[in-house]
């Protein structure tokens, strides 16, 4: 079918409306406006606004107050106004928005069919141009999730998501990155791997995310120590000078399709292997990474619960990574319990700094995992002999060079004058019997830390006093919950009463073996 | 998990903002507002607004203009303000909206599992309370579409959709209705069945829909003759006095969940049997129907293309209808071609009025189909002998009583002082060879009528001059396209050039038999 041509329409005068509608462009037309009546628009119609060759899409709101927008004017919310890049008073024209060109491909996916590379390119282009509504995005994701994407489709989607954004070029042959697929509370290895690797001189331009469903993201924890909301220019400057950075990635606008898809996947708890691989690899390719280490934790309450799933996921990463020209290695790690002791920004920052300080109380599991990951990243360096990475990483850590690099990065990002402190309201959960800790439920501990206020309240969270294999006497504390507000304290306490501690005590021989020695 | 209790929050002063946001409640807070900052809201956050025991949900927009909304004020868009039913200046409190209680059931459906009656009740309740975003709605519908609903699930969903709305009670033992599942252009039998049945004295409180993807809905065609946007009170008054009505159902607010789901199904072209049955039956049950006739047209370009699909759909209607206590009959009809000659509001209204007028040019297929359907509806009357309905319907039509009833209904709804006329721009599509019409593509003809401007331009559409089985000489016109605007004329013409006429001419013996004799 030919596309319906856009009907000509009257000219309107552009006006800025001081309303912040975040990711959604909103346009305002007065109900008595000729154009509104002639075009047959209605509130929530999607319209296309054009002037001087620039076109944006916006959702229409209808105004009955000429003080806000008068007939003959077109109001735009702040973000939409900024996108138009025009002065108030400029003449603009409006028309019904075309439906996205890729709607046919979307319907094909909804009906359960396989799509080809060109169809994924079309879908990614429309998503990047904000032509998809949230509804269409959800339909695409649920359909892709339910019918499953075959590995060629994952490749096509990853390629399309990468092609629709900017791709940074660091003009260096080796640009390293590491990424964990998530699901393990307290797993703040990036805040150790980045300073170690950067201290070695390798470029590691890692941007981090904030927590969405977890009790803290790397960016949330780093924010206890330093500013993380950095402009792209500042981010670049720090990376060039420090070889690494631990900033929030939200301002960089890399792989924009991924950001859009995530905004739908998270609230719907969609987390299929295909989407995960496409999301992670498109982001890393866009950020200019040439070498990438992927961490897949496996455990009974991790995202990946069985070794065969971890292997299938590893092969999918390898298949797509190889075809897109990124040097990719996957490590499968022990995901039976949280890493470190603290869960929540302040507690995790404490754990990280204790490792960097070579403090005697530093969590050994966090330290070991970070050293092994850093070692594997260092071995991307052709001058590092295979198997020597770990020793180099340990040397960088023990010599204090990692700490010095971390301090330099903190100062470059902007050191917090006053660090937030631990939540003053706290209660302990005690062992109800003697025994050995044989299970700690990752999901339960993450939820508990969130209920206590993390990550919004930086000082809220859970401090684990016993880990797997530790013995506890009846009445001895297993962990302590910290909150900043009474309501959160009450709420977290109620959760432990209703749903148990998340810990299982038993006989030492019942402690399940780690799936892997990492 | 316990639900997170809503945190207490500061009081704000209610203000009405003169912005029409249609079905989406929008709340406005000033960026400098204490509450905005304290609560950690952001633009597009979903918030809950409460006062005097009344609570609504709204999406947040952040305002930087104190003239619009000042710090300490809470602005509400027009619909949201109306829902709060409070005076400006009233103290209200705001909090983060709870996620919908049925999110777990939604995730279960997304993961491909079967839901029980209680879970469908929960989902319907949340949808009715507008707790689902468009994104969540699309996820639910695509998941239900792809995993398929078993017949018990269709029953649960229908029941839940009916329970969450008002159910009209006409206080009569026999309240009739008819419904066609759609897909056949020109199929305006309701405008004949309603006056015939109402003239018999049977109550038929039918509300009609506007076209969404078709070139005209019954409400669009009726609007050529009479007002169709009637208040619920007026609708009731007309039905009581005339025994029938042909108004637009959009104002009645029956089965609100269905309206919400349709707003997502249509743009995504979702049309699964389960959704269709739940949608139709919940609407009819809510409208108080006790007896319902369902029309399922079958044909190669109809919604249902094979007899076995029609039978499966019939059994699904019967299963759910029987369990929900509605007397339901299904007729499977000939859906090989459009019904009548006209496609588009003015042309269809002409066809309907010619049948009512007993005009010699009246379309026989429209007349016959309407009489048969009306006859079946009349046989719901215990006093009508089985098999006599058709003769009674024909007598009502031929005696002029149906026309008189139609005129009474038109006058009651409000007769149009000036009827719209046929689009003045027209072109004919001529036969390219001698032959018999052996196929007319319903989908193609519907698209063509829409491209010509229907249903928005009442006079636009397609007038069929040849129907199945008619012979045509080369150069003889097959149909004529009417448009009101040059751009639509050009566009429709281009479509016929690029995609053909939609007609197939061949040998008389190649004309496929009707699937059914109805």
mmCIF file of C-alpha atoms in Angstrom, chain A residues 1-5 7 18-24 28 31 39-40 42-44 59 61-65 68 78 103 106-107 109-112 134-136 138-139 142-143 145-147 263-264 267-270 447 450-451 456 487-488 491 494-495 498-499, chain B residues 1-5 7 18-24 28 31 39-40 42-44 59 61-65 68 78 103 106-107 109-112 134-136 138-139 142-143 145-147 263-264 267-270 447 450-451 456 487-488 491 494-495 498-499:
data_model
loop_
_atom_site.group_PDB
_atom_site.id
_atom_site.type_symbol
_atom_site.label_atom_id
_atom_site.label_comp_id
_atom_site.label_asym_id
_atom_site.label_seq_id
_atom_site.Cartn_x
_atom_site.Cartn_y
_atom_site.Cartn_z
ATOM 1 C CA UNK A 1 0.000 0.000 0.000
ATOM 2 C CA UNK A 2 1.288 3.515 -0.699
ATOM 3 C CA UNK A 3 1.713 5.677 2.370
ATOM 4 C CA UNK A 4 -0.956 8.287 2.815
ATOM 5 C CA UNK A 5 0.509 11.658 1.957
ATOM 6 C CA UNK A 7 -2.274 16.792 4.084
ATOM 7 C CA UNK A 18 7.101 25.609 30.699
ATOM 8 C CA UNK A 19 6.005 22.032 31.349
ATOM 9 C CA UNK A 20 8.539 19.226 31.707
ATOM 10 C CA UNK A 21 7.167 16.040 30.159
ATOM 11 C CA UNK A 22 10.454 14.127 30.331
ATOM 12 C CA UNK A 23 10.720 11.567 27.517
ATOM 13 C CA UNK A 24 7.344 12.314 26.026
ATOM 14 C CA UNK A 28 -0.594 22.078 23.055
ATOM 15 C CA UNK A 31 -9.575 24.085 21.289
ATOM 16 C CA UNK A 39 -7.368 18.540 10.932
ATOM 17 C CA UNK A 40 -9.743 16.502 13.043
ATOM 18 C CA UNK A 42 -8.152 14.942 19.197
ATOM 19 C CA UNK A 43 -6.404 14.960 22.549
ATOM 20 C CA UNK A 44 -3.710 12.249 22.625
ATOM 21 C CA UNK A 59 1.328 13.883 21.577
ATOM 22 C CA UNK A 61 -3.081 18.051 24.546
ATOM 23 C CA UNK A 62 -5.989 20.420 23.954
ATOM 24 C CA UNK A 63 -5.994 23.710 25.841
ATOM 25 C CA UNK A 64 -8.983 25.815 26.918
ATOM 26 C CA UNK A 65 -6.971 28.701 28.320
ATOM 27 C CA UNK A 68 -1.403 29.171 28.057
ATOM 28 C CA UNK A 78 10.222 21.894 27.266
ATOM 29 C CA UNK A 103 4.239 -1.404 11.738
ATOM 30 C CA UNK A 106 5.785 -5.363 14.183
ATOM 31 C CA UNK A 107 2.516 -7.095 13.264
ATOM 32 C CA UNK A 109 6.417 -10.379 14.949
ATOM 33 C CA UNK A 110 3.182 -10.243 16.950
ATOM 34 C CA UNK A 111 1.810 -13.009 14.733
ATOM 35 C CA UNK A 112 4.839 -15.099 15.703
ATOM 36 C CA UNK A 134 4.863 2.588 24.787
ATOM 37 C CA UNK A 135 2.062 0.297 23.741
ATOM 38 C CA UNK A 136 3.791 -0.643 20.493
ATOM 39 C CA UNK A 138 5.472 -3.460 24.824
ATOM 40 C CA UNK A 139 3.819 -5.385 21.991
ATOM 41 C CA UNK A 142 6.354 -9.311 24.622
ATOM 42 C CA UNK A 143 6.017 -10.815 21.142
ATOM 43 C CA UNK A 145 9.921 -12.630 24.331
ATOM 44 C CA UNK A 146 7.156 -15.165 23.768
ATOM 45 C CA UNK A 147 7.992 -16.381 20.304
ATOM 46 C CA UNK A 263 12.055 1.749 29.887
ATOM 47 C CA UNK A 264 9.452 -0.870 28.943
ATOM 48 C CA UNK A 267 8.423 -2.355 34.586
ATOM 49 C CA UNK A 268 7.180 -5.496 32.826
ATOM 50 C CA UNK A 269 10.030 -7.637 34.230
ATOM 51 C CA UNK A 270 10.880 -8.783 30.709
ATOM 52 C CA UNK A 447 13.952 -6.752 48.169
ATOM 53 C CA UNK A 450 14.848 -1.800 48.783
ATOM 54 C CA UNK A 451 12.074 -1.928 51.348
ATOM 55 C CA UNK A 456 16.911 6.435 47.186
ATOM 56 C CA UNK A 487 8.135 3.945 57.986
ATOM 57 C CA UNK A 488 10.805 2.119 55.992
ATOM 58 C CA UNK A 491 8.093 -1.929 56.544
ATOM 59 C CA UNK A 494 7.285 -6.502 58.696
ATOM 60 C CA UNK A 495 8.705 -8.114 55.572
ATOM 61 C CA UNK A 498 6.005 -12.224 57.019
ATOM 62 C CA UNK A 499 8.519 -13.737 54.662
ATOM 63 C CA UNK B 1 5.314 -9.632 49.795
ATOM 64 C CA UNK B 2 3.374 -7.011 51.777
ATOM 65 C CA UNK B 3 2.378 -3.961 49.789
ATOM 66 C CA UNK B 4 4.505 -0.944 50.498
ATOM 67 C CA UNK B 5 2.444 1.450 52.544
ATOM 68 C CA UNK B 7 4.154 7.397 52.767
ATOM 69 C CA UNK B 18 -7.461 24.046 31.402
ATOM 70 C CA UNK B 19 -5.760 21.282 29.426
ATOM 71 C CA UNK B 20 -7.750 18.426 27.901
ATOM 72 C CA UNK B 21 -5.755 15.211 28.121
ATOM 73 C CA UNK B 22 -8.643 12.935 27.077
ATOM 74 C CA UNK B 23 -8.322 9.470 28.620
ATOM 75 C CA UNK B 24 -5.087 10.189 30.435
ATOM 76 C CA UNK B 28 1.015 19.291 37.326
ATOM 77 C CA UNK B 31 9.533 22.068 40.087
ATOM 78 C CA UNK B 39 8.775 12.581 47.321
ATOM 79 C CA UNK B 40 11.412 12.018 44.653
ATOM 80 C CA UNK B 42 9.886 12.759 38.347
ATOM 81 C CA UNK B 43 8.043 13.751 35.192
ATOM 82 C CA UNK B 44 5.900 10.838 33.964
ATOM 83 C CA UNK B 59 0.697 10.986 35.361
ATOM 84 C CA UNK B 61 4.152 16.713 34.466
ATOM 85 C CA UNK B 62 6.591 19.164 36.055
ATOM 86 C CA UNK B 63 5.919 22.874 35.611
ATOM 87 C CA UNK B 64 8.425 25.739 35.584
ATOM 88 C CA UNK B 65 5.848 28.511 35.330
ATOM 89 C CA UNK B 68 0.315 27.792 35.545
ATOM 90 C CA UNK B 78 -9.733 18.787 32.962
ATOM 91 C CA UNK B 103 1.073 -7.190 38.227
ATOM 92 C CA UNK B 106 0.204 -10.087 34.367
ATOM 93 C CA UNK B 107 3.765 -11.379 34.654
ATOM 94 C CA UNK B 109 0.474 -14.427 31.675
ATOM 95 C CA UNK B 110 3.564 -12.903 30.006
ATOM 96 C CA UNK B 111 5.508 -15.992 31.019
ATOM 97 C CA UNK B 112 2.898 -18.090 29.195
ATOM 98 C CA UNK B 134 -0.839 1.398 27.759
ATOM 99 C CA UNK B 135 2.387 -0.544 27.941
ATOM 100 C CA UNK B 136 0.990 -2.985 30.493
ATOM 101 C CA UNK B 138 -0.299 -4.153 25.343
ATOM 102 C CA UNK B 139 1.783 -6.677 27.255
ATOM 103 C CA UNK B 142 -0.057 -9.668 23.205
ATOM 104 C CA UNK B 143 0.698 -12.316 25.819
ATOM 105 C CA UNK B 145 -2.924 -13.461 22.025
ATOM 106 C CA UNK B 146 0.299 -15.420 21.660
ATOM 107 C CA UNK B 147 -0.155 -18.030 24.349
ATOM 108 C CA UNK B 263 -7.953 1.259 22.481
ATOM 109 C CA UNK B 264 -4.866 -0.967 22.413
ATOM 110 C CA UNK B 267 -3.791 0.079 16.671
ATOM 111 C CA UNK B 268 -1.913 -3.203 17.125
ATOM 112 C CA UNK B 269 -4.366 -5.131 14.892
ATOM 113 C CA UNK B 270 -4.844 -7.681 17.651
ATOM 114 C CA UNK B 447 -9.052 0.240 2.245
ATOM 115 C CA UNK B 450 -10.880 4.787 3.571
ATOM 116 C CA UNK B 451 -8.250 6.203 1.250
ATOM 117 C CA UNK B 456 -14.362 11.226 8.167
ATOM 118 C CA UNK B 487 -5.743 14.785 -2.459
ATOM 119 C CA UNK B 488 -7.942 11.861 -1.414
ATOM 120 C CA UNK B 491 -4.544 8.934 -3.422
ATOM 121 C CA UNK B 494 -3.002 5.761 -7.140
ATOM 122 C CA UNK B 495 -3.966 2.844 -4.927
ATOM 123 C CA UNK B 498 -0.604 0.197 -7.765
ATOM 124 C CA UNK B 499 -2.698 -2.554 -6.251
#
